[in-house]
Amino acid sequence: MLWIIAFFSTPLFAQEDGVVNEGNIDTQFSEYVKELRAEAEMKGFTAELLDPAFASIQMREKVVQADKNQPETKLTLDKYLRTRVPDWKVNQAVEKMQEHAELLDQIEKKYGVQKRFIVALWGNESNFGRIQGNHPVLSSLVSLAFDGRREVLFKKQFFAALTILSEGHVSIDNFTGSWAGAMGQSQFMPTSFLSYAVDGNGDGKKDIWSTPEDVFASIANFLSKEGWNGEQTWGRQVKLSERFDISTLNKYAGLAKDKMQIMSAWDTLGVTRFDDTALPNVNVRASLILPDDTTGRIYLAYNNFHTLMRWNRSLYFGVSVGYLADRISKGS
């Protein structure tokens, strides 16, 4: 969801390729914040909102460095799953689903999203609400916009964050999130909050930071709006038998919609269940995905997996959510 919009007709401070040059960063940042406030006023935000909001904004160099120094270590899916879905997390997921059973049953019925997937996303995103990030959202977003490499993206997120404040869903003091601006137990970016967050308990606020009703309903609402089918699961681990022509893999593998086929077609091509038996003969379309090529786990991913990709485009992330949801259903 990237977009292009011209803000400055001429650069306010020296930049190359949209990146802030070294120099008097404090002065440059101060001038940038002034211009950002002027644009916020043009968008109709009131002084009553903007005065305390902008008074709270500070340059957070650690946030910019975190964005620049994201790890490039090559993981395998197996290692990723061991890290993201350890046994203790599965056990806690089962316990949390039991703890919130009545609420989750209501939300599952309302939104048509199985509760095990709601809990799996909750667990993967914030460790069941325990790890939400303590970075001031406004300062993080402005610092990342000021950095210049993805200014358009983070400016849009910033103005969405101002809208969240203006609607009274959270106070400035409690408006915290990850270093990149993802917020609350569902880790929504501000624009996602505006599109999908729900007031689940009817108190007039969409509190994804501390209210379980709002957290679970918001997760379910996202999935529902993005096409989730509550009658289906996410996918299954499979194998490529000797009948499968590996030379045609590029033709068939991937998430492109035109590569999806019904199960009988995959069976004909030589895809089997993980235990080497034939695939079920059901009218379900699936994508063949190989997160680690043929050296690692292979899956047939259904439409619900495509919905998970709208939450996070990482194949590893999507598989980890499905894997945790499967283990929740087994109770271990």
PDB file of C-alpha atoms in Angstrom, residues 16 39 91 97 171-172 189 197 219 232 311 327:
ATOM      1  CA  GLU A  16      20.045  12.497  -1.902  1.00  0.00           C
ATOM      2  CA  GLU A  39       0.258  20.146   6.588  1.00  0.00           C
ATOM      3  CA  ASN A  91       0.482 -24.566  25.449  1.00  0.00           C
ATOM      4  CA  MET A  97      -8.372 -20.005  24.091  1.00  0.00           C
ATOM      5  CA  SER A 171      -4.394   8.921  24.877  1.00  0.00           C
ATOM      6  CA  ILE A 172      -1.036  10.299  23.769  1.00  0.00           C
ATOM      7  CA  MET A 189      -0.304  -0.011  11.543  1.00  0.00           C
ATOM      8  CA  ALA A 197     -10.225  -1.988  14.287  1.00  0.00           C
ATOM      9  CA  ILE A 219      -8.356  -9.466  14.249  1.00  0.00           C
ATOM     10  CA  GLN A 232     -12.108 -23.990   5.395  1.00  0.00           C
ATOM     11  CA  TRP A 311      -1.960  -9.369   6.888  1.00  0.00           C
ATOM     12  CA  ARG A 327      -1.453 -27.277  16.933  1.00  0.00           C
TER      13      ARG A 327
END
